[in-house]
């Protein structure tokens, strides 16, 4: 059990405000109870207005002002916003979209991760910053770049990407005997199909603009390559920073962005952070139906933030923050309501309950200009307090009374695998099917039964201490992961699509899932129209996708016609369909009974998170709720000691 002190912070852009108000801003941040301030991540033009001409004096001063007021600085590297002059030096550094169109200057993230010239420029500015501020006593943490992948920027179809992809493939198909074995690639990808075989690696193009869909193996390889380019880009910055500073390094990840392997990026960093915009996400990323969007319009989805808190706790190997917390309306979703009073406080406490070390609000003051002028801050553009600031003050006062939140192991582990997400993206097999969507459905079902969850990467082999392990949708499973799950003492719930493809996206034989100790074979699969749900015997439905199951494992859930939907053998359960919440809750309740852990049927919008000796109750509803002898106000948070 690790008790941790929690802290608050904000994101500040001194370059956007007159020098005369910095002291006052810093004083007011401290007065509001903030400890951390992140700066610098979009300031490249102000730091280097012309190539090689550095102007660090203002940043020296800003750090000094903030530090002198008692704040700790997170310094961002500015590589998400290359200045306009950069394009004159490297006209081909911008990414191309899948139609081959350039993604032009005039906003941000206009770079291709594969461009060697741009990477060298990044190394240069990061080195200059690291040399200057690496030992600055006020710079207590660093952030690399800003939100890799934001605005769909992981994947680029540029010439630089093509050249790098060819090298990546050559490397992947190089063995002791053969330096770049093109025959091995042809074989692994099944290029005999449609005469797609290559004679050499430099013939392989990027998988866009083909007449019909490209080979799935080709597309998957390109996604893996694109992910590795992000990892390499980040590592380049990390290596430079480490040579000059001992301060911890981080990156701010996003909600439902899965197009690079966050676990791999996270391995090079000291802690993970993520940017939490519950109301923007509800409209834009949760995938909720209209009624649910209306119900939670001012609160956000009750499970979406929690899932990311758990995910990024894993990515940060236990250490994580919310780097950007929505403090009021945002500007970028289809509709941008103001949070229900109390929600800024609830979101903050929820993050702490999941183990966040700090929650920082984006942003300190609302900007009156440019793209995000309609995005609330803690201050209004006229510097008066904005609505969210009162709730921040309240959390700060509460933290002063009870700063520590324990963290322990959850009873349930859920495996999350970015590579599975890449494969599902390449081959969803039915409209609306996605790996993230499946994981989120399962996560919701566990949470609605009052369970706290740890997310684990697919590289995990030691599952000791968990009572239930959920592994939905792991389309690639190594033999040793299968063996580790079979050997674990937990109740293991797998499927659908478990081990359905080999590493190069072919159907393995023997047919999937081929899990030791579980005699089930998927003989065929079908995807279903959304208006064709199939009733389950005893309640609930399967929809969108199902598998035909053969074998001697015992059917534990049937459809109304008597066909097996879920089968089990010993401690292993296989779910051969996309189940609705009722169906999932039945399967999970059953597994929990077998594992001897208690479930609680929570009403809609009420969620709990257990940590160590306390239980946090969080009411996402806009109405008061009574449950288990407790009354929770709308947006209410209650900390209950556990026996
Ligand atoms: C984040 C980003 C911030 C700001 C914010 C607005 O995605 O990191 O720079 O744009 O969204 O909500």
XYZ file of C-alpha atoms and ligand atoms in Angstrom:
655
model
C 0.000 0.000 0.000
C 1.526 3.344 -0.995
C 0.216 6.508 0.622
C 0.804 9.533 -1.588
C 0.377 13.227 -1.122
C -1.723 14.762 -3.852
C -1.192 18.128 -5.512
C -2.902 20.531 -7.907
C -1.525 22.587 -10.759
C -2.308 24.453 -13.948
C -1.093 25.017 -17.509
C 0.243 28.500 -18.111
C 1.433 30.367 -21.183
C 3.553 33.303 -19.991
C 4.412 34.093 -23.628
C 0.727 34.892 -24.228
C 0.458 37.515 -21.465
C 2.155 40.824 -20.664
C 5.234 40.528 -18.472
C 3.627 42.871 -15.911
C 1.036 40.324 -14.813
C 3.237 37.267 -14.284
C 3.915 37.946 -10.581
C 0.243 38.484 -9.903
C -0.655 35.299 -11.781
C 1.909 33.300 -9.804
C 0.684 34.765 -6.529
C -2.913 33.885 -7.354
C -1.978 30.327 -8.347
C -0.350 29.780 -4.975
C -3.243 31.450 -3.211
C -5.649 29.032 -4.959
C -3.680 26.089 -3.586
C -1.759 25.122 -6.724
C 1.717 23.586 -6.569
C 2.592 22.792 -10.197
C 2.634 24.903 -13.320
C 3.325 23.507 -16.805
C 4.772 25.923 -19.320
C 6.619 26.146 -22.595
C 5.153 23.383 -24.726
C 3.991 25.620 -27.581
C 6.598 28.377 -27.364
C 9.169 27.395 -29.995
C 8.687 30.564 -32.040
C 9.259 32.738 -28.982
C 12.301 30.705 -27.988
C 13.849 30.723 -31.456
C 12.233 33.418 -33.621
C 14.716 32.770 -36.406
C 16.879 29.747 -37.067
C 19.702 29.553 -34.523
C 18.717 32.835 -32.857
C 17.695 31.873 -29.329
C 15.733 34.189 -27.019
C 15.611 32.389 -23.696
C 15.628 35.494 -21.508
C 11.819 35.639 -21.164
C 11.647 31.955 -20.208
C 14.478 32.433 -17.677
C 12.421 35.178 -16.143
C 9.112 33.315 -16.242
C 10.617 30.291 -14.498
C 12.187 32.590 -11.924
C 8.915 34.403 -11.252
C 6.935 31.169 -10.885
C 9.636 29.500 -8.807
C 10.053 32.494 -6.541
C 6.329 32.390 -5.802
C 6.768 28.801 -4.606
C 5.537 26.932 -7.682
C 7.205 23.912 -9.247
C 7.582 24.051 -13.016
C 6.930 21.294 -15.560
C 8.805 22.392 -18.657
C 7.474 21.196 -22.008
C 9.624 20.720 -25.091
C 8.036 22.777 -27.884
C 8.272 20.252 -30.695
C 4.500 20.083 -31.354
C 4.639 23.620 -32.780
C 7.506 24.114 -35.232
C 7.645 27.808 -36.275
C 6.888 28.918 -39.821
C 10.563 29.369 -40.727
C 11.048 25.643 -40.152
C 9.057 24.910 -43.301
C 11.389 27.030 -45.377
C 14.236 24.870 -44.157
C 12.316 21.590 -44.554
C 9.403 21.989 -46.959
C 8.845 18.223 -46.958
C 8.653 17.814 -43.171
C 4.867 17.978 -43.057
C 2.766 14.853 -42.904
C 0.559 13.747 -45.813
C -2.893 12.325 -45.160
C -4.097 9.049 -46.674
C -5.262 10.924 -49.776
C -1.736 12.269 -50.207
C -2.715 15.811 -49.203
C -0.278 17.943 -47.161
C -1.304 18.840 -43.610
C -0.313 22.459 -43.736
C 1.039 25.123 -41.395
C -1.454 27.268 -39.463
C -2.358 25.223 -36.397
C -0.043 22.684 -34.747
C 1.467 19.178 -35.009
C 2.335 19.792 -38.683
C 5.220 17.376 -38.771
C 5.945 13.846 -39.875
C 7.549 11.605 -37.248
C 9.787 10.091 -39.920
C 11.408 13.271 -41.246
C 15.100 13.112 -40.387
C 15.667 16.842 -40.914
C 12.851 17.765 -38.544
C 14.050 15.260 -35.977
C 17.492 16.900 -36.058
C 15.864 20.303 -35.459
C 13.983 18.837 -32.496
C 17.187 17.384 -31.093
C 18.751 20.837 -31.394
C 15.994 22.762 -29.529
C 15.637 20.055 -26.873
C 19.399 20.112 -26.301
C 19.384 23.900 -25.970
C 16.548 23.751 -23.425
C 18.064 20.850 -21.517
C 21.444 22.579 -21.273
C 19.866 25.765 -20.028
C 17.227 24.427 -17.630
C 18.305 20.870 -16.833
C 19.683 21.938 -13.447
C 17.308 24.816 -12.799
C 16.007 24.268 -9.240
C 12.485 25.372 -10.184
C 12.146 22.941 -13.084
C 10.948 19.868 -11.210
C 9.638 17.794 -14.147
C 9.623 17.764 -17.950
C 7.078 16.969 -20.621
C 8.133 15.810 -24.090
C 6.211 17.410 -26.973
C 2.413 17.620 -26.504
C -0.165 14.906 -27.085
C 1.436 12.612 -29.623
C -1.261 11.552 -32.034
C -3.535 14.556 -31.410
C -5.450 15.639 -34.532
C -4.758 12.272 -36.132
C -1.039 12.860 -36.530
C 0.585 9.507 -35.786
C 0.217 8.261 -39.336
C 1.785 10.034 -42.275
C 1.957 8.975 -45.922
C 4.958 11.149 -46.755
C 8.072 10.196 -48.748
C 10.037 10.247 -45.497
C 7.596 7.761 -44.006
C 7.867 5.476 -47.036
C 11.646 5.360 -46.917
C 11.633 4.737 -43.182
C 8.945 2.051 -43.535
C 11.026 0.171 -46.086
C 13.971 0.214 -43.677
C 11.738 -0.908 -40.813
C 10.437 -3.844 -42.872
C 13.923 -4.843 -44.010
C 14.986 -4.887 -40.400
C 11.985 -6.947 -39.358
C 12.688 -9.532 -42.037
C 16.414 -9.747 -41.414
C 17.716 -12.920 -39.845
C 21.191 -14.203 -39.000
C 21.353 -15.752 -42.449
C 19.655 -13.126 -44.530
C 19.980 -9.346 -44.589
C 16.476 -8.399 -45.635
C 14.635 -11.514 -46.710
C 11.964 -10.355 -49.142
C 10.818 -13.922 -49.754
C 10.127 -14.252 -46.026
C 8.005 -11.091 -46.139
C 6.072 -12.334 -49.167
C 5.477 -15.604 -47.421
C 4.446 -14.085 -44.083
C 2.037 -11.655 -45.727
C 0.561 -14.180 -48.167
C 1.570 -12.045 -51.140
C 0.963 -14.943 -53.514
C -2.659 -13.759 -53.256
C -3.437 -11.360 -56.176
C 0.199 -11.528 -57.365
C 1.292 -8.988 -54.762
C 4.819 -10.383 -54.241
C 7.752 -7.962 -54.108
C 11.259 -8.452 -55.448
C 12.902 -6.008 -53.028
C 12.065 -3.856 -50.008
C 12.390 -0.593 -51.927
C 9.377 -1.598 -54.052
C 7.075 -1.569 -51.031
C 4.892 1.502 -50.927
C 2.707 2.787 -48.112
C -0.731 1.138 -47.908
C -2.807 4.065 -49.174
C -4.449 4.913 -52.504
C -4.646 1.244 -53.534
C -7.511 0.254 -55.838
C -9.291 -1.738 -53.164
C -8.185 -2.533 -49.627
C -4.492 -3.280 -49.201
C -3.218 -6.543 -47.753
C -4.138 -6.624 -44.045
C -0.594 -7.636 -43.142
C 0.742 -4.619 -45.038
C -1.643 -2.273 -43.204
C -0.855 -3.794 -39.824
C 2.881 -3.506 -40.458
C 2.423 0.162 -41.345
C 0.528 0.816 -38.109
C 3.209 -0.919 -36.071
C 5.895 1.027 -37.890
C 4.047 4.332 -37.297
C 3.805 3.512 -33.601
C 7.524 2.728 -33.448
C 8.282 6.096 -35.067
C 6.515 7.849 -32.175
C 8.454 5.741 -29.670
C 11.745 6.607 -31.395
C 10.902 10.317 -31.616
C 10.127 10.422 -27.919
C 13.218 8.391 -27.027
C 15.398 10.828 -28.941
C 14.140 13.635 -26.674
C 14.410 11.516 -23.542
C 18.045 10.616 -24.254
C 18.931 14.289 -24.585
C 17.050 15.344 -21.462
C 18.504 12.543 -19.326
C 22.027 13.754 -20.098
C 21.220 17.115 -18.533
C 18.617 16.602 -15.828
C 17.598 14.269 -13.034
C 14.049 15.630 -12.966
C 11.350 13.086 -13.903
C 10.192 12.983 -17.517
C 6.647 12.573 -18.782
C 4.367 12.937 -21.769
C 0.692 13.947 -21.818
C -1.407 11.238 -23.493
C -5.025 11.547 -24.593
C -8.468 10.020 -24.258
C -9.179 7.171 -26.673
C -6.111 7.713 -28.808
C -4.703 4.273 -29.441
C -2.669 4.594 -32.619
C 0.719 4.236 -30.973
C 1.844 1.914 -28.222
C 1.682 4.031 -25.075
C 3.279 1.272 -23.009
C 6.387 1.438 -25.197
C 6.586 5.244 -24.974
C 5.937 4.962 -21.240
C 8.879 2.614 -20.705
C 11.244 5.470 -21.544
C 9.564 7.945 -19.187
C 9.290 8.282 -15.406
C 5.575 8.968 -15.184
C 2.541 9.159 -17.435
C 0.117 12.038 -17.670
C -3.090 12.429 -19.621
C -5.490 15.159 -20.619
C -9.003 14.700 -19.328
C -11.912 16.531 -20.978
C -14.977 14.594 -19.780
C -17.616 16.725 -21.516
C -15.729 17.006 -24.789
C -15.149 13.229 -24.788
C -18.808 12.438 -24.162
C -19.810 14.164 -27.398
C -16.781 13.245 -29.371
C -15.265 9.923 -28.291
C -17.337 7.888 -25.841
C -19.728 6.488 -28.417
C -22.788 6.888 -26.164
C -26.273 7.032 -27.643
C -28.218 10.301 -27.719
C -30.127 9.613 -24.523
C -27.006 8.875 -22.536
C -25.295 11.936 -23.972
C -28.197 14.033 -22.750
C -28.216 12.413 -19.295
C -24.506 12.974 -18.749
C -24.024 16.095 -20.906
C -22.747 18.168 -17.985
C -20.975 15.391 -16.084
C -19.263 13.221 -18.675
C -19.488 9.454 -18.991
C -19.215 7.812 -15.540
C -16.633 5.265 -16.728
C -14.604 6.957 -19.433
C -12.291 8.970 -17.201
C -11.806 6.052 -14.810
C -10.758 3.738 -17.639
C -8.064 6.188 -18.697
C -6.920 6.761 -15.124
C -6.410 3.004 -14.788
C -4.795 2.725 -18.208
C -2.318 5.530 -17.623
C -1.509 4.285 -14.141
C -0.301 1.168 -15.961
C 1.493 3.150 -18.688
C 3.280 5.165 -15.993
C 4.150 1.972 -14.077
C 2.236 3.297 -11.080
C 3.128 6.981 -11.422
C 0.698 9.244 -13.246
C -1.026 12.638 -13.274
C -3.836 14.402 -15.043
C -1.853 17.089 -16.845
C -4.870 18.862 -18.341
C -8.199 18.784 -16.524
C -11.238 20.467 -18.052
C -12.226 23.327 -15.706
C -15.261 24.661 -17.634
C -16.636 24.497 -21.191
C -14.201 23.480 -23.941
C -14.291 24.691 -27.522
C -13.763 21.636 -29.689
C -16.643 19.174 -29.264
C -19.881 19.320 -31.286
C -21.567 20.896 -28.225
C -19.672 22.458 -25.347
C -21.783 22.704 -22.190
C -20.573 24.006 -18.844
C -19.935 21.327 -16.212
C -22.606 20.713 -13.608
C -21.564 22.555 -10.443
C -19.405 20.164 -8.426
C -18.059 18.173 -11.360
C -14.649 19.862 -11.485
C -14.213 18.800 -7.886
C -15.571 15.297 -8.571
C -13.270 14.750 -11.582
C -10.315 15.844 -9.470
C -11.119 13.537 -6.577
C -11.826 10.679 -8.955
C -8.320 11.038 -10.381
C -6.838 11.001 -6.894
C -8.897 7.938 -5.999
C -7.326 6.165 -8.977
C -3.846 7.125 -7.828
C -3.011 10.402 -9.591
C -0.169 12.300 -7.945
C -1.310 15.627 -9.373
C -4.216 17.141 -11.261
C -3.461 20.254 -13.334
C -6.180 22.376 -14.890
C -6.049 23.489 -18.500
C -5.670 26.390 -18.552
C -4.897 29.200 -16.112
C -6.519 32.036 -18.047
C -8.892 31.817 -21.013
C -7.250 33.308 -24.119
C -9.256 36.028 -25.872
C -7.574 35.228 -29.196
C -6.980 32.377 -31.652
C -8.369 28.840 -31.888
C -9.175 28.218 -28.231
C -10.768 31.554 -27.332
C -13.960 29.713 -26.318
C -12.077 27.354 -23.968
C -12.575 28.148 -20.298
C -9.672 28.575 -17.914
C -9.515 29.072 -14.162
C -9.566 32.792 -14.897
C -11.700 34.652 -17.397
C -9.990 36.635 -20.175
C -10.385 39.728 -17.960
C -8.527 37.912 -15.159
C -11.544 37.640 -12.866
C -12.068 34.212 -11.299
C -13.895 31.805 -13.621
C -16.473 29.415 -12.193
C -14.191 26.398 -11.931
C -11.733 28.157 -9.632
C -14.010 27.939 -6.602
C -14.138 24.177 -6.893
C -10.364 24.050 -7.239
C -10.041 26.072 -4.045
C -12.407 23.651 -2.369
C -10.331 20.622 -3.398
C -7.167 22.409 -2.263
C -8.733 22.992 1.165
C -9.904 19.370 1.348
C -6.444 18.148 0.380
C -4.921 20.244 3.128
C -7.096 18.321 5.594
C -6.633 14.829 4.153
C -3.825 14.771 1.616
C -3.128 11.050 1.466
C -4.895 8.486 -0.660
C -3.727 4.886 -0.392
C -3.204 2.692 -3.431
C -3.441 -1.062 -3.461
C -3.960 -3.871 -5.919
C -7.462 -4.160 -7.395
C -9.194 -7.562 -7.393
C -9.701 -7.439 -11.163
C -7.046 -7.124 -13.863
C -7.909 -6.229 -17.419
C -5.343 -6.619 -20.188
C -5.032 -3.756 -22.667
C -2.978 -4.228 -25.823
C -2.299 -1.499 -28.385
C -1.234 -4.080 -30.955
C -4.687 -5.648 -30.691
C -6.156 -2.227 -31.322
C -4.044 -1.851 -34.488
C -5.272 -5.230 -35.744
C -8.938 -4.496 -35.023
C -8.534 -1.144 -36.798
C -7.124 -2.883 -39.849
C -9.850 -5.519 -39.747
C -12.879 -4.531 -37.641
C -14.924 -7.132 -39.523
C -18.146 -5.186 -39.018
C -19.134 -1.528 -38.924
C -18.873 -0.091 -35.418
C -16.590 -2.827 -34.061
C -13.426 -1.646 -32.392
C -11.042 -3.019 -29.814
C -11.292 0.055 -27.620
C -15.079 -0.097 -27.843
C -15.060 -3.716 -26.695
C -12.679 -3.068 -23.795
C -14.769 -0.096 -22.736
C -17.965 -2.213 -22.702
C -16.286 -4.787 -20.480
C -14.777 -2.144 -18.232
C -18.206 -0.501 -17.778
C -19.766 -3.817 -16.842
C -17.126 -4.494 -14.174
C -17.499 -0.990 -12.770
C -21.280 -1.168 -12.690
C -20.775 -4.161 -10.390
C -18.723 -2.041 -8.002
C -15.350 -3.509 -8.927
C -12.035 -1.673 -9.025
C -9.732 -2.599 -11.866
C -6.016 -2.595 -12.650
C -5.108 -2.450 -16.304
C -2.103 -4.520 -17.369
C -0.112 -4.660 -20.612
C -0.161 -7.865 -22.668
C 3.492 -8.382 -21.739
C 2.398 -9.286 -18.180
C 3.207 -12.840 -17.131
C 2.828 -12.640 -13.364
C -0.841 -12.369 -12.467
C -0.443 -13.316 -8.815
C -2.855 -11.575 -6.481
C -5.686 -11.041 -8.965
C -8.989 -12.849 -8.518
C -10.357 -12.174 -11.997
C -8.439 -11.465 -15.206
C -10.340 -10.063 -18.167
C -8.784 -10.337 -21.607
C -11.306 -9.158 -24.195
C -10.376 -8.986 -27.855
C -6.691 -9.944 -27.627
C -6.422 -10.843 -31.275
C -2.697 -11.585 -30.919
C -1.696 -13.795 -28.013
C 1.774 -15.190 -27.657
C 2.009 -18.808 -26.548
C 3.610 -17.740 -23.276
C 0.782 -15.303 -22.494
C -1.688 -18.124 -23.094
C 0.363 -20.375 -20.828
C 0.589 -17.719 -18.102
C -3.181 -17.242 -18.115
C -3.791 -20.969 -18.021
C -1.326 -21.284 -15.135
C -2.811 -18.406 -13.114
C -5.093 -19.098 -10.194
C -7.547 -16.378 -11.173
C -10.812 -16.715 -13.036
C -9.780 -15.807 -16.595
C -12.405 -14.413 -18.978
C -11.288 -14.298 -22.623
C -12.690 -13.476 -26.022
C -14.138 -12.605 -28.461
C -11.415 -12.793 -31.151
C -8.822 -14.144 -28.707
C -5.689 -15.270 -30.551
C -7.657 -15.007 -33.797
C -4.636 -13.962 -35.909
C -0.967 -14.776 -35.943
C 1.580 -11.956 -35.723
C 1.328 -11.230 -39.448
C -2.468 -11.152 -39.557
C -3.171 -14.654 -40.907
C -5.647 -17.105 -39.406
C -3.667 -19.637 -37.386
C -4.133 -23.391 -37.682
C -5.148 -25.090 -35.398
C -7.999 -22.626 -35.421
C -8.351 -20.046 -32.623
C -8.282 -19.558 -29.772
C -6.144 -22.691 -29.094
C -5.716 -21.962 -25.381
C -4.230 -24.771 -23.307
C -6.785 -26.154 -20.883
C -9.776 -24.747 -22.748
C -11.291 -27.002 -25.384
C -13.069 -24.562 -27.634
C -12.598 -23.843 -31.340
C -14.113 -20.968 -33.269
C -15.383 -22.654 -36.399
C -16.627 -19.464 -38.083
C -17.550 -15.879 -37.190
C -20.230 -13.487 -38.348
C -20.803 -9.787 -37.927
C -24.379 -8.620 -37.566
C -26.339 -5.522 -38.449
C -26.960 -3.329 -35.385
C -30.688 -3.942 -35.748
C -30.257 -7.740 -35.414
C -29.602 -8.330 -31.692
C -29.821 -11.986 -30.655
C -31.588 -12.657 -27.323
C -29.723 -14.687 -24.725
C -31.519 -17.373 -22.746
C -32.110 -15.846 -19.301
C -31.660 -12.186 -20.254
C -29.534 -9.817 -22.280
C -28.460 -9.893 -25.913
C -25.468 -10.428 -28.101
C -25.142 -8.049 -30.983
C -22.845 -6.922 -33.794
C -20.549 -9.950 -33.738
C -20.614 -13.616 -32.806
C -18.566 -16.761 -33.148
C -19.678 -20.360 -33.651
C -18.099 -22.390 -30.854
C -17.135 -26.083 -31.016
C -15.488 -28.284 -28.399
C -16.038 -29.919 -25.055
C -15.836 -26.818 -22.833
C -19.166 -26.438 -21.051
C -21.650 -23.884 -22.389
C -22.465 -21.436 -19.583
C -24.522 -18.971 -21.592
C -26.745 -19.880 -24.524
C -28.750 -17.890 -27.013
C -32.494 -18.483 -27.090
C -32.079 -21.115 -29.765
C -29.706 -23.073 -27.568
C -26.407 -22.269 -29.270
C -23.381 -21.690 -27.019
C -22.344 -18.065 -26.563
C -20.041 -18.430 -23.539
C -18.173 -21.609 -22.591
C -16.001 -22.485 -19.608
C -13.564 -25.138 -18.523
C -12.005 -24.978 -15.066
C -11.024 -21.366 -14.359
C -11.034 -20.372 -18.058
C -14.099 -18.767 -19.653
C -14.439 -17.891 -23.330
C -16.948 -15.285 -24.539
C -17.744 -15.843 -28.206
C -19.722 -12.681 -28.935
C -20.107 -8.964 -28.460
C -22.460 -8.910 -25.457
C -24.629 -6.077 -24.239
C -24.244 -4.794 -20.665
C -26.823 -7.243 -19.279
C -25.057 -10.181 -20.868
C -21.628 -8.997 -19.757
C -22.794 -8.428 -16.196
C -24.083 -11.991 -16.088
C -20.748 -13.396 -17.246
C -18.760 -11.205 -14.856
C -21.009 -11.893 -11.876
C -20.539 -15.591 -12.494
C -16.741 -15.260 -12.672
C -16.724 -13.178 -9.487
C -18.818 -15.772 -7.670
C -16.333 -18.448 -8.715
C -13.486 -16.218 -7.544
C -15.286 -15.502 -4.288
C -15.322 -11.730 -4.649
C -18.346 -9.608 -3.880
C -20.139 -7.528 -6.486
C -22.520 -4.619 -5.868
C -25.251 -3.768 -8.347
C -24.767 -0.012 -8.607
C -27.443 2.328 -9.927
C -26.701 4.231 -13.118
C -24.160 7.015 -12.628
C -23.027 5.901 -9.189
C -19.501 4.546 -9.161
C -17.045 3.407 -6.519
C -13.306 3.078 -6.383
C -11.599 1.193 -3.563
C -8.114 2.190 -2.597
C -6.452 0.663 0.392
C -8.557 1.330 3.440
C -11.086 3.620 1.828
C -13.873 3.521 -0.663
C -14.632 6.565 -2.810
C -18.258 6.984 -3.850
C -18.776 9.223 -6.879
C -22.181 10.389 -8.040
C -22.078 11.277 -11.741
C -25.816 11.956 -11.702
C -27.404 15.379 -11.846
C -29.731 14.254 -9.044
C -29.092 13.161 -5.473
C -28.873 9.430 -4.962
C -29.485 7.223 -1.950
C -27.733 3.910 -1.774
C -26.490 1.610 0.944
C -27.476 4.068 3.675
C -25.603 6.938 1.995
C -27.012 10.046 0.388
C -24.885 11.543 -2.331
C -25.667 14.976 -3.688
C -25.503 15.601 -7.458
C -21.760 15.472 -8.339
C -21.189 14.278 -4.786
C -18.014 12.595 -3.567
C -17.871 10.570 -0.356
C -14.803 8.959 1.243
C -15.780 5.944 3.300
C -13.304 4.107 5.518
C -13.268 0.359 4.837
C -13.141 -2.145 7.631
C -5.531 19.377 -25.460
C -4.218 20.056 -25.773
C -4.195 21.476 -25.267
C -5.468 22.176 -25.617
C -6.626 21.413 -25.037
C -7.955 22.061 -25.285
O -5.800 18.333 -26.341
O -3.127 19.366 -25.227
O -3.084 22.162 -25.821
O -5.567 22.278 -26.999
O -6.658 20.142 -25.623
O -8.996 21.325 -24.703
